[in-house]
Amino acid sequence: MKSDYTSSIKFDKRLYKQDIQGSIAHVNMLSKQSIIKEKEASQIVNGLMEIKIEIESGDFPWKDELEDIHMNIENRLFIKIGDVAGKLHTARSRNDQIALDLRMYVKDVIKDVFSALKLLRNSFIKISELNSRIILPGYTHLQRAQPVLFSHHMMAYFQMFNRDYQRFLETYKRVDVLPLGSGALAGVPYPIDRQSVAEELGFSSLTVNSMDAVSDRDFLLDFQSAASICMMHISRLSEELIIWNSEEFKFIEISEDYITGSSIMPQKRNPDFLELARGKTGRVYGGLISLLTIMKSLPLTYNRDMQEDKIPFFDTSDTLLSTLYVLADLIVNIKINSKNMILATDQGNILATDIADYLVNKGMPFREAHSIVSKLSSIASSKGKKFSELPLSSYKELSDLFDSDVLEINLEKSISSRDIPGGTSYNQVEESILNAKNLLEDEGYV
Ligand code: ARG
């Protein structure tokens, strides 16, 4: 059927609640402004409420040939209340109607994202509090670099997802603008009261240019890009946990709930959920590119291309939300293998920087100290020993500044010494957890 090509009802029926709520607010305003009669308005409102019940109970006769959610509902209203239904669309166009429905929907989704992000950030707090003294190697270039607290590592992710929260909050502010009243593109020739509609629907302000209002999908792009960045964080986290969960690392064990066996190799415990989270990131990036491409050549104002905005958007919001919930639960159920973490930290020369810092504290320029510790490191590795296993004489050969206390440098001291804001010392991390908790407690909902 030809209408299959143009119809969007299969995917935009998800907007039914927003469409009906928006219509009711519009009709109430039309009657308050005496643009239609009170009695007509209440007939329309009652009809719309019945339609909502029909949709929610699965009795609504969806018709593909009626194209979209707006036409399906309006047509049903005609069947229910007759010609007066035709007054609903006074002073309105589908162009400002769809812009409204989408903005209302995005606002609801962002509120769900806030809750999901709160849960996830809370998981990092919980796992950090429960494992506040565990040490593991911190990596650069995936090479063991310096010892850090496991909780410091987890709280790094808290920061990432905290920025995501802030990005969604900014997005929310830009979505929270009422486009209704823009008509098809030029505004409407009726004495409408846009402010009262905004108040009824909970919008903070009104769009200021009718042409921009019906052709703008930046708010969806803001959402898509905030979602893409958030998924990028999720993907990095997933990758890290997959590595830690590997036979080679064995730093953690992912709970059975998020592991699947292989159909052929009985010994396998695959971290499928994390792999899928990493994989779904690609889909979300795809949504961003898709919408950017849809919009890139559109002259003002509304163009039908824009109907295609919903497919990536719905997919992105579903993917993002389900992934956030999975990760939030997965994190708190991780089993930590602290023995292997400390074993990995205690191997090799992870305290090299600390020894260089020791010399610096005794007055040596850092570059010189760096080169001395490099030499010390070669000696240690050629003998297959750790720094702490070398005799003091090996140190003294390289610099007079070494004293016996150099042999006391250990992992705990290394951690404690980084006691500056942002550092991995026990105190600092404890404080950062406390601050994070307060932040979540104070986080108001919009
Ligand atoms: N289904 C359309 C969309 O999603 C609604 C707006 C249609 N407007 C129009 N002039 N055909 O964009």
JSON list of C-alpha atoms in Angstrom, two decimals, residues 16-183:
[
{"chain": "A", "resi": 16, "resn": "TYR", "atom": "CA", "xyz": [-0.54, 9.13, 22.38]},
{"chain": "A", "resi": 17, "resn": "LYS", "atom": "CA", "xyz": [-0.45, 10.32, 25.99]},
{"chain": "A", "resi": 18, "resn": "GLN", "atom": "CA", "xyz": [1.37, 13.54, 25.16]},
{"chain": "A", "resi": 19, "resn": "ASP", "atom": "CA", "xyz": [-0.83, 14.11, 22.11]},
{"chain": "A", "resi": 20, "resn": "ILE", "atom": "CA", "xyz": [-4.01, 13.82, 24.15]},
{"chain": "A", "resi": 21, "resn": "GLN", "atom": "CA", "xyz": [-2.72, 15.88, 27.07]},
{"chain": "A", "resi": 22, "resn": "GLY", "atom": "CA", "xyz": [-1.56, 18.59, 24.67]},
{"chain": "A", "resi": 23, "resn": "SER", "atom": "CA", "xyz": [-4.91, 18.60, 22.89]},
{"chain": "A", "resi": 24, "resn": "ILE", "atom": "CA", "xyz": [-6.82, 18.91, 26.15]},
{"chain": "A", "resi": 25, "resn": "ALA", "atom": "CA", "xyz": [-4.72, 21.90, 27.23]},
{"chain": "A", "resi": 26, "resn": "HIS", "atom": "CA", "xyz": [-5.20, 23.48, 23.80]},
{"chain": "A", "resi": 27, "resn": "VAL", "atom": "CA", "xyz": [-8.98, 23.01, 23.86]},
{"chain": "A", "resi": 28, "resn": "ASN", "atom": "CA", "xyz": [-9.28, 24.34, 27.42]},
{"chain": "A", "resi": 29, "resn": "MET", "atom": "CA", "xyz": [-7.43, 27.46, 26.32]},
{"chain": "A", "resi": 30, "resn": "LEU", "atom": "CA", "xyz": [-9.59, 27.86, 23.18]},
{"chain": "A", "resi": 31, "resn": "SER", "atom": "CA", "xyz": [-12.68, 27.85, 25.33]},
{"chain": "A", "resi": 32, "resn": "LYS", "atom": "CA", "xyz": [-11.23, 30.23, 27.94]},
{"chain": "A", "resi": 33, "resn": "GLN", "atom": "CA", "xyz": [-10.40, 32.62, 25.12]},
{"chain": "A", "resi": 34, "resn": "SER", "atom": "CA", "xyz": [-13.95, 32.18, 23.72]},
{"chain": "A", "resi": 35, "resn": "ILE", "atom": "CA", "xyz": [-12.56, 30.87, 20.45]},
{"chain": "A", "resi": 36, "resn": "ILE", "atom": "CA", "xyz": [-14.81, 27.83, 20.87]},
{"chain": "A", "resi": 37, "resn": "LYS", "atom": "CA", "xyz": [-17.78, 27.31, 23.20]},
{"chain": "A", "resi": 38, "resn": "GLU", "atom": "CA", "xyz": [-17.37, 25.81, 26.66]},
{"chain": "A", "resi": 39, "resn": "LYS", "atom": "CA", "xyz": [-19.80, 23.03, 25.83]},
{"chain": "A", "resi": 40, "resn": "GLU", "atom": "CA", "xyz": [-17.87, 22.15, 22.69]},
{"chain": "A", "resi": 41, "resn": "ALA", "atom": "CA", "xyz": [-14.65, 22.09, 24.66]},
{"chain": "A", "resi": 42, "resn": "SER", "atom": "CA", "xyz": [-16.03, 19.72, 27.26]},
{"chain": "A", "resi": 43, "resn": "GLN", "atom": "CA", "xyz": [-17.39, 17.38, 24.56]},
{"chain": "A", "resi": 44, "resn": "ILE", "atom": "CA", "xyz": [-13.94, 17.30, 22.99]},
{"chain": "A", "resi": 45, "resn": "VAL", "atom": "CA", "xyz": [-12.16, 16.78, 26.29]},
{"chain": "A", "resi": 46, "resn": "ASN", "atom": "CA", "xyz": [-14.48, 13.93, 27.29]},
{"chain": "A", "resi": 47, "resn": "GLY", "atom": "CA", "xyz": [-14.02, 12.31, 23.90]},
{"chain": "A", "resi": 48, "resn": "LEU", "atom": "CA", "xyz": [-10.25, 12.56, 24.20]},
{"chain": "A", "resi": 49, "resn": "MET", "atom": "CA", "xyz": [-10.30, 11.01, 27.66]},
{"chain": "A", "resi": 50, "resn": "GLU", "atom": "CA", "xyz": [-12.37, 8.09, 26.37]},
{"chain": "A", "resi": 51, "resn": "ILE", "atom": "CA", "xyz": [-9.87, 7.64, 23.56]},
{"chain": "A", "resi": 52, "resn": "LYS", "atom": "CA", "xyz": [-7.03, 7.50, 26.05]},
{"chain": "A", "resi": 53, "resn": "ILE", "atom": "CA", "xyz": [-8.80, 4.72, 27.93]},
{"chain": "A", "resi": 54, "resn": "GLU", "atom": "CA", "xyz": [-9.39, 2.85, 24.65]},
{"chain": "A", "resi": 55, "resn": "ILE", "atom": "CA", "xyz": [-5.72, 3.08, 23.77]},
{"chain": "A", "resi": 56, "resn": "GLU", "atom": "CA", "xyz": [-4.59, 1.95, 27.19]},
{"chain": "A", "resi": 57, "resn": "SER", "atom": "CA", "xyz": [-6.93, -1.00, 27.27]},
{"chain": "A", "resi": 58, "resn": "GLY", "atom": "CA", "xyz": [-5.92, -2.10, 23.78]},
{"chain": "A", "resi": 59, "resn": "ASP", "atom": "CA", "xyz": [-9.34, -1.39, 22.23]},
{"chain": "A", "resi": 60, "resn": "PHE", "atom": "CA", "xyz": [-8.30, 1.47, 19.99]},
{"chain": "A", "resi": 61, "resn": "PRO", "atom": "CA", "xyz": [-8.78, 0.73, 16.27]},
{"chain": "A", "resi": 62, "resn": "TRP", "atom": "CA", "xyz": [-5.42, 1.89, 14.89]},
{"chain": "A", "resi": 63, "resn": "LYS", "atom": "CA", "xyz": [-5.50, 2.68, 11.17]},
{"chain": "A", "resi": 64, "resn": "ASP", "atom": "CA", "xyz": [-2.29, 2.76, 9.17]},
{"chain": "A", "resi": 65, "resn": "GLU", "atom": "CA", "xyz": [-3.93, 4.71, 6.40]},
{"chain": "A", "resi": 66, "resn": "LEU", "atom": "CA", "xyz": [-4.60, 7.56, 8.83]},
{"chain": "A", "resi": 67, "resn": "GLU", "atom": "CA", "xyz": [-0.88, 8.17, 8.80]},
{"chain": "A", "resi": 68, "resn": "ASP", "atom": "CA", "xyz": [0.06, 9.34, 12.25]},
{"chain": "A", "resi": 69, "resn": "ILE", "atom": "CA", "xyz": [-0.96, 9.56, 15.89]},
{"chain": "A", "resi": 70, "resn": "HIS", "atom": "CA", "xyz": [-2.59, 12.97, 15.43]},
{"chain": "A", "resi": 71, "resn": "MET", "atom": "CA", "xyz": [-4.89, 11.83, 12.60]},
{"chain": "A", "resi": 72, "resn": "ASN", "atom": "CA", "xyz": [-5.74, 8.54, 14.29]},
{"chain": "A", "resi": 73, "resn": "ILE", "atom": "CA", "xyz": [-6.90, 10.32, 17.42]},
{"chain": "A", "resi": 74, "resn": "GLU", "atom": "CA", "xyz": [-8.71, 13.12, 15.63]},
{"chain": "A", "resi": 75, "resn": "ASN", "atom": "CA", "xyz": [-10.49, 10.70, 13.34]},
{"chain": "A", "resi": 76, "resn": "ARG", "atom": "CA", "xyz": [-11.62, 8.60, 16.30]},
{"chain": "A", "resi": 77, "resn": "LEU", "atom": "CA", "xyz": [-12.88, 11.76, 17.96]},
{"chain": "A", "resi": 78, "resn": "PHE", "atom": "CA", "xyz": [-15.09, 12.46, 14.94]},
{"chain": "A", "resi": 79, "resn": "ILE", "atom": "CA", "xyz": [-16.58, 8.98, 15.21]},
{"chain": "A", "resi": 80, "resn": "LYS", "atom": "CA", "xyz": [-17.24, 9.51, 18.91]},
{"chain": "A", "resi": 81, "resn": "ILE", "atom": "CA", "xyz": [-18.58, 13.07, 19.09]},
{"chain": "A", "resi": 82, "resn": "GLY", "atom": "CA", "xyz": [-19.36, 14.04, 15.51]},
{"chain": "A", "resi": 83, "resn": "ASP", "atom": "CA", "xyz": [-18.56, 17.26, 13.68]},
{"chain": "A", "resi": 84, "resn": "VAL", "atom": "CA", "xyz": [-17.65, 19.24, 16.79]},
{"chain": "A", "resi": 85, "resn": "ALA", "atom": "CA", "xyz": [-14.42, 17.22, 16.76]},
{"chain": "A", "resi": 86, "resn": "GLY", "atom": "CA", "xyz": [-13.36, 19.44, 13.88]},
{"chain": "A", "resi": 87, "resn": "LYS", "atom": "CA", "xyz": [-12.98, 22.35, 16.31]},
{"chain": "A", "resi": 88, "resn": "LEU", "atom": "CA", "xyz": [-10.05, 20.70, 18.12]},
{"chain": "A", "resi": 89, "resn": "HIS", "atom": "CA", "xyz": [-7.63, 21.67, 15.40]},
{"chain": "A", "resi": 90, "resn": "THR", "atom": "CA", "xyz": [-8.60, 25.37, 15.48]},
{"chain": "A", "resi": 91, "resn": "ALA", "atom": "CA", "xyz": [-5.49, 27.57, 15.79]},
{"chain": "A", "resi": 92, "resn": "ARG", "atom": "CA", "xyz": [-3.19, 24.58, 15.51]},
{"chain": "A", "resi": 93, "resn": "SER", "atom": "CA", "xyz": [-1.28, 22.64, 12.89]},
{"chain": "A", "resi": 94, "resn": "ARG", "atom": "CA", "xyz": [0.23, 19.20, 12.99]},
{"chain": "A", "resi": 95, "resn": "ASN", "atom": "CA", "xyz": [3.55, 20.99, 12.72]},
{"chain": "A", "resi": 96, "resn": "ASP", "atom": "CA", "xyz": [3.36, 22.67, 16.10]},
{"chain": "A", "resi": 97, "resn": "GLN", "atom": "CA", "xyz": [1.46, 19.70, 17.49]},
{"chain": "A", "resi": 98, "resn": "ILE", "atom": "CA", "xyz": [4.24, 17.20, 16.76]},
{"chain": "A", "resi": 99, "resn": "ALA", "atom": "CA", "xyz": [6.86, 19.62, 18.08]},
{"chain": "A", "resi": 100, "resn": "LEU", "atom": "CA", "xyz": [4.83, 19.79, 21.31]},
{"chain": "A", "resi": 101, "resn": "ASP", "atom": "CA", "xyz": [4.29, 16.04, 21.61]},
{"chain": "A", "resi": 102, "resn": "LEU", "atom": "CA", "xyz": [7.97, 15.36, 21.13]},
{"chain": "A", "resi": 103, "resn": "ARG", "atom": "CA", "xyz": [9.08, 17.95, 23.66]},
{"chain": "A", "resi": 104, "resn": "MET", "atom": "CA", "xyz": [6.65, 16.57, 26.23]},
{"chain": "A", "resi": 105, "resn": "TYR", "atom": "CA", "xyz": [7.87, 13.04, 25.58]},
{"chain": "A", "resi": 106, "resn": "VAL", "atom": "CA", "xyz": [11.54, 14.01, 25.79]},
{"chain": "A", "resi": 107, "resn": "LYS", "atom": "CA", "xyz": [10.91, 15.77, 29.10]},
{"chain": "A", "resi": 108, "resn": "ASP", "atom": "CA", "xyz": [9.41, 12.56, 30.51]},
{"chain": "A", "resi": 109, "resn": "VAL", "atom": "CA", "xyz": [12.26, 10.45, 29.19]},
{"chain": "A", "resi": 110, "resn": "ILE", "atom": "CA", "xyz": [14.86, 12.78, 30.68]},
{"chain": "A", "resi": 111, "resn": "LYS", "atom": "CA", "xyz": [13.17, 12.47, 34.08]},
{"chain": "A", "resi": 112, "resn": "ASP", "atom": "CA", "xyz": [13.55, 8.69, 33.76]},
{"chain": "A", "resi": 113, "resn": "VAL", "atom": "CA", "xyz": [17.19, 9.18, 32.77]},
{"chain": "A", "resi": 114, "resn": "PHE", "atom": "CA", "xyz": [17.69, 11.26, 35.93]},
{"chain": "A", "resi": 115, "resn": "SER", "atom": "CA", "xyz": [16.42, 8.39, 38.09]},
{"chain": "A", "resi": 116, "resn": "ALA", "atom": "CA", "xyz": [18.49, 5.82, 36.23]},
{"chain": "A", "resi": 117, "resn": "LEU", "atom": "CA", "xyz": [21.62, 7.94, 36.47]},
{"chain": "A", "resi": 118, "resn": "LYS", "atom": "CA", "xyz": [21.01, 8.46, 40.16]},
{"chain": "A", "resi": 119, "resn": "LEU", "atom": "CA", "xyz": [20.79, 4.72, 40.69]},
{"chain": "A", "resi": 120, "resn": "LEU", "atom": "CA", "xyz": [23.97, 4.13, 38.73]},
{"chain": "A", "resi": 121, "resn": "ARG", "atom": "CA", "xyz": [25.91, 6.87, 40.53]},
{"chain": "A", "resi": 122, "resn": "ASN", "atom": "CA", "xyz": [24.67, 5.43, 43.80]},
{"chain": "A", "resi": 123, "resn": "SER", "atom": "CA", "xyz": [26.07, 2.04, 42.82]},
{"chain": "A", "resi": 124, "resn": "PHE", "atom": "CA", "xyz": [29.54, 3.56, 42.51]},
{"chain": "A", "resi": 125, "resn": "ILE", "atom": "CA", "xyz": [29.16, 5.11, 45.95]},
{"chain": "A", "resi": 126, "resn": "LYS", "atom": "CA", "xyz": [28.03, 1.81, 47.47]},
{"chain": "A", "resi": 127, "resn": "ILE", "atom": "CA", "xyz": [30.77, -0.31, 45.96]},
{"chain": "A", "resi": 128, "resn": "SER", "atom": "CA", "xyz": [33.36, 2.31, 46.95]},
{"chain": "A", "resi": 129, "resn": "GLU", "atom": "CA", "xyz": [32.15, 2.46, 50.53]},
{"chain": "A", "resi": 130, "resn": "LEU", "atom": "CA", "xyz": [32.17, -1.31, 50.88]},
{"chain": "A", "resi": 131, "resn": "ASN", "atom": "CA", "xyz": [35.67, -1.63, 49.48]},
{"chain": "A", "resi": 132, "resn": "SER", "atom": "CA", "xyz": [37.28, 1.54, 50.65]},
{"chain": "A", "resi": 133, "resn": "ARG", "atom": "CA", "xyz": [40.77, 0.17, 51.41]},
{"chain": "A", "resi": 134, "resn": "ILE", "atom": "CA", "xyz": [41.38, -2.14, 48.48]},
{"chain": "A", "resi": 135, "resn": "ILE", "atom": "CA", "xyz": [44.40, -1.25, 46.35]},
{"chain": "A", "resi": 136, "resn": "LEU", "atom": "CA", "xyz": [44.84, -2.09, 42.68]},
{"chain": "A", "resi": 137, "resn": "PRO", "atom": "CA", "xyz": [47.20, -0.94, 39.95]},
{"chain": "A", "resi": 138, "resn": "GLY", "atom": "CA", "xyz": [46.17, 2.26, 38.24]},
{"chain": "A", "resi": 139, "resn": "TYR", "atom": "CA", "xyz": [46.92, 2.02, 34.54]},
{"chain": "A", "resi": 140, "resn": "THR", "atom": "CA", "xyz": [48.07, 4.28, 31.75]},
{"chain": "A", "resi": 141, "resn": "HIS", "atom": "CA", "xyz": [48.43, 2.74, 28.28]},
{"chain": "A", "resi": 142, "resn": "LEU", "atom": "CA", "xyz": [47.03, -0.37, 29.98]},
{"chain": "A", "resi": 143, "resn": "GLN", "atom": "CA", "xyz": [50.42, -0.66, 31.71]},
{"chain": "A", "resi": 144, "resn": "ARG", "atom": "CA", "xyz": [50.60, -0.73, 35.48]},
{"chain": "A", "resi": 145, "resn": "ALA", "atom": "CA", "xyz": [51.45, 2.82, 36.47]},
{"chain": "A", "resi": 146, "resn": "GLN", "atom": "CA", "xyz": [50.81, 3.74, 40.11]},
{"chain": "A", "resi": 147, "resn": "PRO", "atom": "CA", "xyz": [48.88, 2.16, 42.95]},
{"chain": "A", "resi": 148, "resn": "VAL", "atom": "CA", "xyz": [45.40, 3.58, 43.49]},
{"chain": "A", "resi": 149, "resn": "LEU", "atom": "CA", "xyz": [42.45, 2.79, 45.67]},
{"chain": "A", "resi": 150, "resn": "PHE", "atom": "CA", "xyz": [39.76, 0.70, 44.04]},
{"chain": "A", "resi": 151, "resn": "SER", "atom": "CA", "xyz": [37.28, 3.19, 45.45]},
{"chain": "A", "resi": 152, "resn": "HIS", "atom": "CA", "xyz": [39.14, 6.04, 43.74]},
{"chain": "A", "resi": 153, "resn": "HIS", "atom": "CA", "xyz": [38.84, 4.14, 40.47]},
{"chain": "A", "resi": 154, "resn": "MET", "atom": "CA", "xyz": [35.10, 3.61, 40.96]},
{"chain": "A", "resi": 155, "resn": "MET", "atom": "CA", "xyz": [34.54, 7.22, 41.96]},
{"chain": "A", "resi": 156, "resn": "ALA", "atom": "CA", "xyz": [36.17, 8.27, 38.69]},
{"chain": "A", "resi": 157, "resn": "TYR", "atom": "CA", "xyz": [33.16, 6.70, 37.00]},
{"chain": "A", "resi": 158, "resn": "PHE", "atom": "CA", "xyz": [30.88, 8.54, 39.40]},
{"chain": "A", "resi": 159, "resn": "GLN", "atom": "CA", "xyz": [32.34, 11.76, 37.99]},
{"chain": "A", "resi": 160, "resn": "MET", "atom": "CA", "xyz": [31.76, 10.68, 34.39]},
{"chain": "A", "resi": 161, "resn": "PHE", "atom": "CA", "xyz": [28.12, 9.88, 35.03]},
{"chain": "A", "resi": 162, "resn": "ASN", "atom": "CA", "xyz": [27.73, 12.99, 37.09]},
{"chain": "A", "resi": 163, "resn": "ARG", "atom": "CA", "xyz": [28.70, 15.05, 34.05]},
{"chain": "A", "resi": 164, "resn": "ASP", "atom": "CA", "xyz": [26.14, 13.06, 32.09]},
{"chain": "A", "resi": 165, "resn": "TYR", "atom": "CA", "xyz": [23.52, 14.06, 34.62]},
{"chain": "A", "resi": 166, "resn": "GLN", "atom": "CA", "xyz": [24.51, 17.70, 34.17]},
{"chain": "A", "resi": 167, "resn": "ARG", "atom": "CA", "xyz": [24.35, 17.37, 30.39]},
{"chain": "A", "resi": 168, "resn": "PHE", "atom": "CA", "xyz": [20.83, 15.93, 30.56]},
{"chain": "A", "resi": 169, "resn": "LEU", "atom": "CA", "xyz": [19.85, 18.71, 32.94]},
{"chain": "A", "resi": 170, "resn": "GLU", "atom": "CA", "xyz": [21.01, 21.30, 30.41]},
{"chain": "A", "resi": 171, "resn": "THR", "atom": "CA", "xyz": [19.17, 19.40, 27.69]},
{"chain": "A", "resi": 172, "resn": "TYR", "atom": "CA", "xyz": [16.03, 19.40, 29.80]},
{"chain": "A", "resi": 173, "resn": "LYS", "atom": "CA", "xyz": [16.13, 23.19, 30.08]},
{"chain": "A", "resi": 174, "resn": "ARG", "atom": "CA", "xyz": [16.27, 23.56, 26.32]},
{"chain": "A", "resi": 175, "resn": "VAL", "atom": "CA", "xyz": [13.46, 21.05, 25.78]},
{"chain": "A", "resi": 176, "resn": "ASP", "atom": "CA", "xyz": [11.24, 22.76, 28.32]},
{"chain": "A", "resi": 177, "resn": "VAL", "atom": "CA", "xyz": [9.93, 25.43, 25.90]},
{"chain": "A", "resi": 178, "resn": "LEU", "atom": "CA", "xyz": [6.39, 25.37, 24.51]},
{"chain": "A", "resi": 179, "resn": "PRO", "atom": "CA", "xyz": [6.14, 25.43, 20.69]},
{"chain": "A", "resi": 180, "resn": "LEU", "atom": "CA", "xyz": [2.33, 25.23, 20.50]},
{"chain": "A", "resi": 181, "resn": "GLY", "atom": "CA", "xyz": [0.77, 28.38, 19.05]},
{"chain": "A", "resi": 182, "resn": "SER", "atom": "CA", "xyz": [3.26, 28.54, 16.20]},
{"chain": "A", "resi": 183, "resn": "GLY", "atom": "CA", "xyz": [0.66, 27.06, 13.84]}
]
